[in-house]
mmCIF file of C-alpha atoms in Angstrom:
data_model
loop_
_atom_site.group_PDB
_atom_site.id
_atom_site.type_symbol
_atom_site.label_atom_id
_atom_site.label_comp_id
_atom_site.label_asym_id
_atom_site.label_seq_id
_atom_site.Cartn_x
_atom_site.Cartn_y
_atom_site.Cartn_z
ATOM 1 C CA MET A 1 -159.424 -150.541 -93.769
ATOM 2 C CA PRO A 2 -157.968 -148.514 -90.872
ATOM 3 C CA ARG A 3 -154.378 -149.090 -90.028
ATOM 4 C CA SER A 4 -153.325 -150.573 -86.643
ATOM 5 C CA ARG A 5 -151.128 -148.672 -84.243
ATOM 6 C CA ASN A 6 -148.282 -150.988 -84.933
ATOM 7 C CA THR A 7 -148.552 -150.345 -88.737
ATOM 8 C CA GLU A 8 -148.559 -146.644 -88.073
ATOM 9 C CA GLY A 9 -145.573 -146.938 -85.819
ATOM 10 C CA ALA A 10 -143.716 -148.871 -88.460
ATOM 11 C CA ILE A 11 -144.410 -146.286 -91.040
ATOM 12 C CA TYR A 12 -143.118 -143.555 -88.704
ATOM 13 C CA MET A 13 -140.013 -145.487 -88.043
ATOM 14 C CA SER A 14 -139.404 -146.072 -91.796
ATOM 15 C CA MET A 15 -140.008 -142.373 -92.340
ATOM 16 C CA ALA A 16 -137.379 -141.577 -89.641
ATOM 17 C CA MET A 17 -134.837 -143.838 -91.311
ATOM 18 C CA ALA A 18 -135.597 -142.426 -94.753
ATOM 19 C CA GLY A 19 -134.896 -138.862 -93.239
ATOM 20 C CA PHE A 20 -131.727 -139.803 -91.426
ATOM 21 C CA SER A 21 -130.366 -141.529 -94.586
ATOM 22 C CA ALA A 22 -131.214 -138.748 -96.892
ATOM 23 C CA SER A 23 -129.543 -136.257 -94.396
ATOM 24 C CA ASP A 24 -126.353 -138.510 -94.465
ATOM 25 C CA ALA A 25 -126.454 -138.424 -98.279
ATOM 26 C CA LEU A 26 -126.682 -134.639 -98.416
ATOM 27 C CA SER A 27 -123.777 -134.311 -95.890
ATOM 28 C CA LYS A 28 -121.825 -136.897 -98.105
ATOM 29 C CA SER A 29 -122.510 -134.708 -101.120
ATOM 30 C CA VAL A 30 -120.623 -131.711 -99.790
ATOM 31 C CA ILE A 31 -117.737 -133.454 -97.918
ATOM 32 C CA ALA A 32 -115.611 -133.049 -100.967
ATOM 33 C CA TYR A 33 -115.890 -129.198 -100.727
ATOM 34 C CA MET A 34 -115.614 -128.622 -96.995
ATOM 35 C CA ASN A 35 -114.359 -130.454 -93.996
ATOM 36 C CA ALA A 36 -116.465 -132.224 -91.213
ATOM 37 C CA GLY A 37 -116.082 -129.417 -88.865
ATOM 38 C CA GLU A 38 -117.548 -126.917 -91.244
ATOM 39 C CA ILE A 39 -120.521 -129.367 -92.040
ATOM 40 C CA MET A 40 -121.133 -129.826 -88.337
ATOM 41 C CA PHE A 41 -120.963 -126.104 -87.676
ATOM 42 C CA LEU A 42 -123.477 -125.028 -90.486
ATOM 43 C CA ARG A 43 -125.768 -128.007 -90.109
ATOM 44 C CA GLY A 44 -125.813 -127.570 -86.318
ATOM 45 C CA LEU A 45 -126.443 -123.970 -86.711
ATOM 46 C CA PHE A 46 -129.594 -124.545 -88.842
ATOM 47 C CA THR A 47 -130.780 -127.351 -86.581
ATOM 48 C CA SER A 48 -130.266 -125.248 -83.421
ATOM 49 C CA LEU A 49 -132.347 -122.392 -84.816
ATOM 50 C CA LEU A 50 -135.168 -124.784 -85.861
ATOM 51 C CA VAL A 51 -135.168 -126.878 -82.588
ATOM 52 C CA TYR A 52 -134.951 -123.779 -80.452
ATOM 53 C CA LEU A 53 -138.042 -122.254 -82.093
ATOM 54 C CA ILE A 54 -139.955 -125.428 -81.623
ATOM 55 C CA ALA A 55 -138.853 -125.869 -77.930
ATOM 56 C CA TRP A 56 -139.778 -122.224 -77.271
ATOM 57 C CA LYS A 57 -143.158 -122.763 -78.967
ATOM 58 C CA MET A 58 -143.848 -125.883 -76.856
ATOM 59 C CA GLY A 59 -142.557 -124.487 -73.584
ATOM 60 C CA ALA A 60 -139.780 -126.963 -73.360
ATOM 61 C CA LEU A 61 -136.890 -124.572 -72.576
ATOM 62 C CA ARG A 62 -135.171 -124.726 -69.226
ATOM 63 C CA SER A 63 -132.331 -123.122 -67.445
ATOM 64 C CA TRP A 64 -129.043 -123.445 -69.332
ATOM 65 C CA ARG A 65 -127.359 -124.521 -66.182
ATOM 66 C CA ILE A 66 -128.471 -128.060 -66.774
ATOM 67 C CA MET A 67 -125.665 -128.156 -69.333
ATOM 68 C CA LEU A 68 -123.250 -128.525 -66.451
ATOM 69 C CA GLN A 69 -124.749 -131.903 -65.358
ATOM 70 C CA PRO A 70 -122.148 -134.557 -65.865
ATOM 71 C CA MET A 71 -124.255 -136.902 -68.085
ATOM 72 C CA ILE A 72 -125.318 -134.046 -70.307
ATOM 73 C CA ILE A 73 -121.643 -133.077 -70.799
ATOM 74 C CA PHE A 74 -120.723 -136.689 -71.473
ATOM 75 C CA ARG A 75 -123.638 -136.885 -73.916
ATOM 76 C CA ILE A 76 -122.454 -133.770 -75.822
ATOM 77 C CA ILE A 77 -118.913 -135.119 -76.036
ATOM 78 C CA CYS A 78 -120.346 -138.358 -77.474
ATOM 79 C CA GLU A 79 -122.600 -136.703 -79.944
ATOM 80 C CA THR A 80 -119.768 -134.500 -81.152
ATOM 81 C CA LEU A 81 -117.291 -137.339 -81.658
ATOM 82 C CA SER A 82 -120.011 -139.384 -83.279
ATOM 83 C CA ALA A 83 -120.809 -136.654 -85.856
ATOM 84 C CA VAL A 84 -117.270 -135.799 -86.831
ATOM 85 C CA THR A 85 -116.235 -139.481 -87.177
ATOM 86 C CA TYR A 86 -119.217 -140.517 -89.108
ATOM 87 C CA ILE A 87 -119.237 -137.553 -91.477
ATOM 88 C CA THR A 88 -115.575 -138.064 -92.196
ATOM 89 C CA ALA A 89 -116.141 -141.738 -92.854
ATOM 90 C CA LEU A 90 -118.948 -140.934 -95.321
ATOM 91 C CA GLY A 91 -116.454 -138.969 -97.323
ATOM 92 C CA MET A 92 -114.119 -142.122 -97.462
ATOM 93 C CA MET A 93 -116.390 -144.987 -97.981
ATOM 94 C CA PRO A 94 -119.779 -145.911 -99.561
ATOM 95 C CA ILE A 95 -122.808 -144.676 -97.757
ATOM 96 C CA ALA A 96 -124.307 -148.277 -97.684
ATOM 97 C CA ASN A 97 -121.155 -149.709 -96.113
ATOM 98 C CA ALA A 98 -121.171 -147.075 -93.465
ATOM 99 C CA SER A 99 -124.833 -147.592 -92.803
ATOM 100 C CA ALA A 100 -124.385 -151.342 -92.679
ATOM 101 C CA ILE A 101 -121.705 -150.922 -89.842
ATOM 102 C CA LEU A 102 -124.070 -148.621 -88.096
ATOM 103 C CA GLN A 103 -126.637 -151.371 -87.954
ATOM 104 C CA SER A 104 -124.651 -152.782 -85.130
ATOM 105 C CA LEU A 105 -125.623 -149.932 -82.848
ATOM 106 C CA PRO A 106 -128.461 -151.786 -81.088
ATOM 107 C CA LEU A 107 -126.102 -154.712 -80.317
ATOM 108 C CA VAL A 108 -123.559 -152.333 -78.840
ATOM 109 C CA VAL A 109 -126.072 -150.537 -76.786
ATOM 110 C CA THR A 110 -127.365 -153.784 -75.417
ATOM 111 C CA PHE A 111 -123.797 -154.797 -74.537
ATOM 112 C CA GLY A 112 -123.270 -151.424 -72.788
ATOM 113 C CA ALA A 113 -126.584 -151.664 -71.043
ATOM 114 C CA ALA A 114 -125.519 -154.942 -69.384
ATOM 115 C CA LEU A 115 -121.953 -153.649 -68.603
ATOM 116 C CA PHE A 116 -122.877 -150.251 -67.057
ATOM 117 C CA PHE A 117 -126.477 -150.726 -65.891
ATOM 118 C CA GLY A 118 -126.463 -154.354 -65.010
ATOM 119 C CA GLU A 119 -129.396 -155.210 -67.213
ATOM 120 C CA PRO A 120 -129.956 -158.861 -67.498
ATOM 121 C CA VAL A 121 -128.756 -160.355 -70.804
ATOM 122 C CA GLY A 122 -128.951 -164.112 -71.277
ATOM 123 C CA TRP A 123 -126.580 -166.284 -73.141
ATOM 124 C CA ARG A 124 -128.678 -166.137 -76.233
ATOM 125 C CA ARG A 125 -128.426 -162.440 -76.646
ATOM 126 C CA TRP A 126 -124.784 -162.504 -75.796
ATOM 127 C CA SER A 127 -124.390 -164.944 -78.606
ATOM 128 C CA ALA A 128 -126.329 -162.632 -80.986
ATOM 129 C CA ILE A 129 -124.059 -159.793 -79.992
ATOM 130 C CA LEU A 130 -120.924 -161.832 -80.883
ATOM 131 C CA VAL A 131 -122.432 -163.005 -84.253
ATOM 132 C CA GLY A 132 -123.436 -159.436 -84.961
ATOM 133 C CA LEU A 133 -119.799 -158.150 -84.429
ATOM 134 C CA PHE A 134 -118.616 -161.051 -86.612
ATOM 135 C CA GLY A 135 -120.972 -159.555 -89.283
ATOM 136 C CA VAL A 136 -119.304 -156.123 -88.800
ATOM 137 C CA MET A 137 -115.925 -157.719 -89.302
ATOM 138 C CA ILE A 138 -117.225 -159.213 -92.580
ATOM 139 C CA ILE A 139 -118.244 -155.813 -93.743
ATOM 140 C CA ILE A 140 -114.954 -154.130 -92.583
ATOM 141 C CA ARG A 141 -112.796 -157.063 -94.061
ATOM 142 C CA PRO A 142 -109.417 -155.821 -92.629
ATOM 143 C CA GLY A 143 -106.551 -156.658 -95.172
ATOM 144 C CA PRO A 144 -102.926 -157.481 -94.523
ATOM 145 C CA GLU A 145 -102.374 -153.933 -93.784
ATOM 146 C CA GLY A 146 -105.041 -153.845 -91.050
ATOM 147 C CA PHE A 147 -108.228 -151.758 -90.736
ATOM 148 C CA THR A 148 -108.887 -148.792 -93.045
ATOM 149 C CA ALA A 149 -109.140 -145.315 -91.673
ATOM 150 C CA ALA A 150 -112.781 -145.185 -92.956
ATOM 151 C CA ALA A 151 -113.721 -148.397 -91.123
ATOM 152 C CA LEU A 152 -112.136 -147.215 -87.830
ATOM 153 C CA LEU A 153 -113.959 -143.963 -88.033
ATOM 154 C CA CYS A 154 -117.320 -145.723 -88.574
ATOM 155 C CA VAL A 155 -116.675 -148.155 -85.799
ATOM 156 C CA GLY A 156 -115.748 -144.981 -83.574
ATOM 157 C CA ALA A 157 -119.077 -143.509 -84.553
ATOM 158 C CA VAL A 158 -120.932 -146.637 -83.492
ATOM 159 C CA LEU A 159 -119.230 -146.641 -80.045
ATOM 160 C CA THR A 160 -119.621 -142.942 -79.442
ATOM 161 C CA THR A 161 -123.369 -143.025 -80.548
ATOM 162 C CA ALA A 162 -123.848 -145.921 -78.107
ATOM 163 C CA GLY A 163 -122.208 -143.875 -75.411
ATOM 164 C CA ARG A 164 -124.670 -141.012 -76.215
ATOM 165 C CA ASP A 165 -127.704 -143.279 -76.042
ATOM 166 C CA LEU A 166 -126.562 -144.844 -72.733
ATOM 167 C CA ALA A 167 -125.837 -141.331 -71.329
ATOM 168 C CA THR A 168 -129.290 -140.200 -72.344
ATOM 169 C CA ARG A 169 -130.800 -142.963 -70.117
ATOM 170 C CA SER A 170 -129.132 -141.494 -67.017
ATOM 171 C CA ILE A 171 -130.394 -138.016 -67.641
ATOM 172 C CA SER A 172 -133.305 -136.940 -65.362
ATOM 173 C CA PRO A 173 -136.682 -137.505 -66.991
ATOM 174 C CA GLU A 174 -137.751 -134.089 -65.697
ATOM 175 C CA ILE A 175 -135.576 -132.510 -68.452
ATOM 176 C CA PRO A 176 -137.731 -132.309 -71.637
ATOM 177 C CA SER A 177 -136.190 -134.192 -74.600
ATOM 178 C CA LEU A 178 -136.427 -131.038 -76.723
ATOM 179 C CA MET A 179 -134.160 -129.106 -74.375
ATOM 180 C CA ILE A 180 -131.710 -131.906 -74.606
ATOM 181 C CA THR A 181 -131.911 -131.633 -78.388
ATOM 182 C CA VAL A 182 -131.452 -127.893 -78.330
ATOM 183 C CA ILE A 183 -128.192 -128.203 -76.094
ATOM 184 C CA THR A 184 -126.816 -130.998 -78.275
ATOM 185 C CA ALA A 185 -127.368 -129.046 -81.524
ATOM 186 C CA ILE A 186 -125.881 -125.912 -80.214
ATOM 187 C CA SER A 187 -122.882 -127.918 -78.833
ATOM 188 C CA ALA A 188 -122.388 -129.607 -82.063
ATOM 189 C CA SER A 189 -122.252 -126.394 -83.945
ATOM 190 C CA PHE A 190 -119.849 -124.889 -81.453
ATOM 191 C CA PHE A 191 -117.398 -127.743 -81.523
ATOM 192 C CA GLY A 192 -117.770 -128.025 -85.309
ATOM 193 C CA ALA A 193 -116.527 -124.399 -85.435
ATOM 194 C CA LEU A 194 -113.568 -125.206 -83.162
ATOM 195 C CA LEU A 195 -112.631 -128.180 -85.526
ATOM 196 C CA ILE A 196 -112.657 -126.028 -88.678
ATOM 197 C CA PRO A 197 -108.993 -124.768 -88.369
ATOM 198 C CA VAL A 198 -107.863 -128.207 -87.327
ATOM 199 C CA LEU A 199 -109.389 -130.018 -90.177
ATOM 200 C CA GLY A 200 -108.049 -127.686 -92.913
ATOM 201 C CA GLY A 201 -109.664 -124.317 -92.426
ATOM 202 C CA TRP A 202 -112.881 -122.595 -93.775
ATOM 203 C CA GLN A 203 -113.789 -123.373 -97.348
ATOM 204 C CA PRO A 204 -116.048 -121.185 -99.505
ATOM 205 C CA VAL A 205 -119.725 -122.312 -99.275
ATOM 206 C CA SER A 206 -121.647 -122.461 -102.559
ATOM 207 C CA ALA A 207 -125.425 -121.825 -102.631
ATOM 208 C CA ALA A 208 -125.902 -125.390 -103.631
ATOM 209 C CA ALA A 209 -123.862 -126.691 -100.724
ATOM 210 C CA LEU A 210 -125.644 -124.342 -98.338
ATOM 211 C CA GLY A 211 -128.986 -125.590 -99.552
ATOM 212 C CA HIS A 212 -127.954 -129.250 -99.069
ATOM 213 C CA LEU A 213 -127.087 -128.533 -95.425
ATOM 214 C CA VAL A 214 -130.268 -126.592 -94.739
ATOM 215 C CA LEU A 215 -132.283 -129.586 -96.137
ATOM 216 C CA ALA A 216 -130.129 -131.993 -94.185
ATOM 217 C CA SER A 217 -131.009 -130.056 -90.948
ATOM 218 C CA VAL A 218 -134.723 -130.322 -91.653
ATOM 219 C CA LEU A 219 -134.522 -134.008 -92.434
ATOM 220 C CA VAL A 220 -132.783 -134.656 -89.222
ATOM 221 C CA LEU A 221 -135.564 -132.906 -87.285
ATOM 222 C CA VAL A 222 -138.131 -134.969 -89.347
ATOM 223 C CA GLY A 223 -136.210 -138.075 -88.295
ATOM 224 C CA TYR A 224 -136.082 -137.287 -84.669
ATOM 225 C CA GLN A 225 -139.824 -136.379 -84.552
ATOM 226 C CA SER A 226 -140.776 -139.506 -86.533
ATOM 227 C CA VAL A 227 -138.772 -141.667 -84.091
ATOM 228 C CA ILE A 228 -140.800 -140.181 -81.175
ATOM 229 C CA LEU A 229 -144.004 -140.890 -83.026
ATOM 230 C CA ALA A 230 -143.010 -144.370 -83.838
ATOM 231 C CA MET A 231 -142.065 -145.263 -80.277
ATOM 232 C CA ARG A 232 -145.116 -143.663 -78.833
ATOM 233 C CA THR A 233 -147.640 -145.191 -81.349
ATOM 234 C CA GLY A 234 -146.777 -148.841 -81.836
ATOM 235 C CA GLU A 235 -145.280 -151.544 -79.578
ATOM 236 C CA ILE A 236 -141.509 -151.242 -79.301
ATOM 237 C CA SER A 237 -140.807 -154.783 -80.102
ATOM 238 C CA PHE A 238 -142.736 -154.454 -83.361
ATOM 239 C CA VAL A 239 -141.522 -151.011 -84.247
ATOM 240 C CA ALA A 240 -137.857 -151.042 -83.445
ATOM 241 C CA PRO A 241 -136.685 -153.618 -86.039
ATOM 242 C CA PHE A 242 -137.861 -151.158 -88.851
ATOM 243 C CA ARG A 243 -134.694 -149.140 -87.865
ATOM 244 C CA TYR A 244 -133.041 -151.543 -90.344
ATOM 245 C CA THR A 245 -134.826 -150.021 -93.198
ATOM 246 C CA SER A 246 -132.184 -147.375 -93.103
ATOM 247 C CA LEU A 247 -129.862 -149.767 -94.942
ATOM 248 C CA ILE A 248 -132.294 -150.099 -97.768
ATOM 249 C CA PHE A 249 -132.559 -146.300 -98.109
ATOM 250 C CA SER A 250 -128.848 -145.698 -97.846
ATOM 251 C CA SER A 251 -128.134 -148.366 -100.510
ATOM 252 C CA VAL A 252 -130.672 -146.707 -102.869
ATOM 253 C CA LEU A 253 -129.331 -143.287 -102.278
ATOM 254 C CA GLY A 254 -125.800 -144.443 -102.814
ATOM 255 C CA PHE A 255 -126.699 -146.093 -106.049
ATOM 256 C CA PHE A 256 -128.488 -143.417 -107.599
ATOM 257 C CA PHE A 257 -126.543 -140.386 -106.478
ATOM 258 C CA PHE A 258 -123.020 -141.747 -105.891
ATOM 259 C CA ALA A 259 -122.947 -144.804 -108.320
ATOM 260 C CA GLU A 260 -122.098 -146.956 -105.297
ATOM 261 C CA VAL A 261 -122.962 -150.569 -105.387
ATOM 262 C CA PRO A 262 -122.501 -152.651 -102.214
ATOM 263 C CA ASP A 263 -120.405 -155.774 -102.873
ATOM 264 C CA SER A 264 -121.515 -159.319 -101.876
ATOM 265 C CA TRP A 265 -119.491 -159.439 -98.677
ATOM 266 C CA THR A 266 -121.054 -156.229 -97.411
ATOM 267 C CA LEU A 267 -124.535 -157.585 -98.105
ATOM 268 C CA VAL A 268 -123.587 -160.794 -96.278
ATOM 269 C CA GLY A 269 -122.242 -158.899 -93.337
ATOM 270 C CA ALA A 270 -125.213 -156.627 -93.162
ATOM 271 C CA ALA A 271 -127.573 -159.560 -93.253
ATOM 272 C CA ILE A 272 -125.728 -161.171 -90.349
ATOM 273 C CA VAL A 273 -125.842 -157.921 -88.310
ATOM 274 C CA ILE A 274 -129.398 -157.339 -89.035
ATOM 275 C CA ALA A 275 -130.420 -160.930 -88.248
ATOM 276 C CA SER A 276 -128.528 -160.620 -84.810
ATOM 277 C CA GLY A 277 -130.283 -157.413 -84.138
ATOM 278 C CA LEU A 278 -133.690 -158.853 -84.885
ATOM 279 C CA TYR A 279 -132.987 -161.719 -82.610
ATOM 280 C CA THR A 280 -132.021 -159.402 -79.817
ATOM 281 C CA PHE A 281 -135.338 -157.487 -80.292
ATOM 282 C CA TYR A 282 -137.260 -160.802 -80.269
ATOM 283 C CA ARG A 283 -135.480 -162.020 -76.933
ATOM 284 C CA GLU A 284 -136.084 -158.662 -75.340
ATOM 285 C CA ALA A 285 -139.786 -158.759 -76.168
ATOM 286 C CA LYS A 286 -139.981 -162.231 -75.025
ATOM 287 C CA ARG A 287 -138.240 -161.377 -71.677
ATOM 288 C CA ARG A 288 -140.673 -158.452 -71.073
ATOM 289 C CA VAL A 289 -143.792 -160.635 -71.733
ATOM 290 C CA SER A 290 -142.793 -163.562 -69.531
ATOM 291 C CA PRO A 291 -143.176 -161.800 -66.136
ATOM 292 C CA ILE A 292 -146.448 -160.324 -67.307
ATOM 293 C CA ALA A 293 -147.687 -163.777 -68.400
ATOM 294 C CA GLN A 294 -146.659 -165.268 -65.015
ATOM 295 C CA GLU A 295 -148.407 -162.497 -63.179
ATOM 296 C CA SER A 296 -151.666 -162.868 -65.113
ATOM 297 C CA ALA A 297 -151.704 -166.750 -65.019
ATOM 298 C CA PRO A 298 -154.525 -168.237 -63.020
ATOM 299 C CA ARG A 299 -153.475 -169.168 -59.526
ATOM 300 C CA ALA A 300 -153.820 -172.745 -58.304
ATOM 301 C CA PRO A 301 -156.490 -173.228 -55.681
ATOM 302 C CA VAL A 302 -155.159 -173.448 -52.064
#
């Protein structure tokens, strides 16, 4: 029986989350041997080369002057901060915990869209955002001494990633997505190189570690491409919730490769965050459908 477009979109989105989760696991596997700046530099170098070749092949390259646009500069800053904070956090906490906190991203983006772009957000979605943030607090569980450094880094990664996504919406649609990706990858590699001496200096790179980073770069590209295919194939309201499969992949990878088992509070907090996110997707879908339904409703005779 042929698959529906929504089913195909869900498969693509799940593939994307599997790719991103595996890339995170590979980065985590080398964080003990090199600092986050070195990982950003090498991973960004390989990603830049791959994306540049793809963009060149598809005719998506544009003048490098577009890097001077304020929103692209802001996006680069957010992407760099997001990468360094999340990679560092992965070396300090279980990958499933980091992934669980990252699941709050759609809620933070919704909050940012309402705050900076004036997008309508009803009381139900505001409530879902607050409940989701409560779920994040359950995952973090600050003790008497306060928040741990790993938790703060992961929250910082969520905020800067949300900033990146919001900045992307303000970039002219005339600039190809691949060109933005090329600029981002090159910038991440450049700033990673600048951070190497600050974070402890260059460490020798083994063949195994280099192989992990090359594979991580390929998986990141697979993830980006799969997300694009997912959003262009199925209905967004159906496909977007499959982003949460990343928590499943991260938990499995953490268990088999790092012997990490999420505790019950992490699972409870993750469940609250995911439920809140799914509800915001539902309300957003309903909000989009309502005006269409009103426009297509039969008019009363006059």
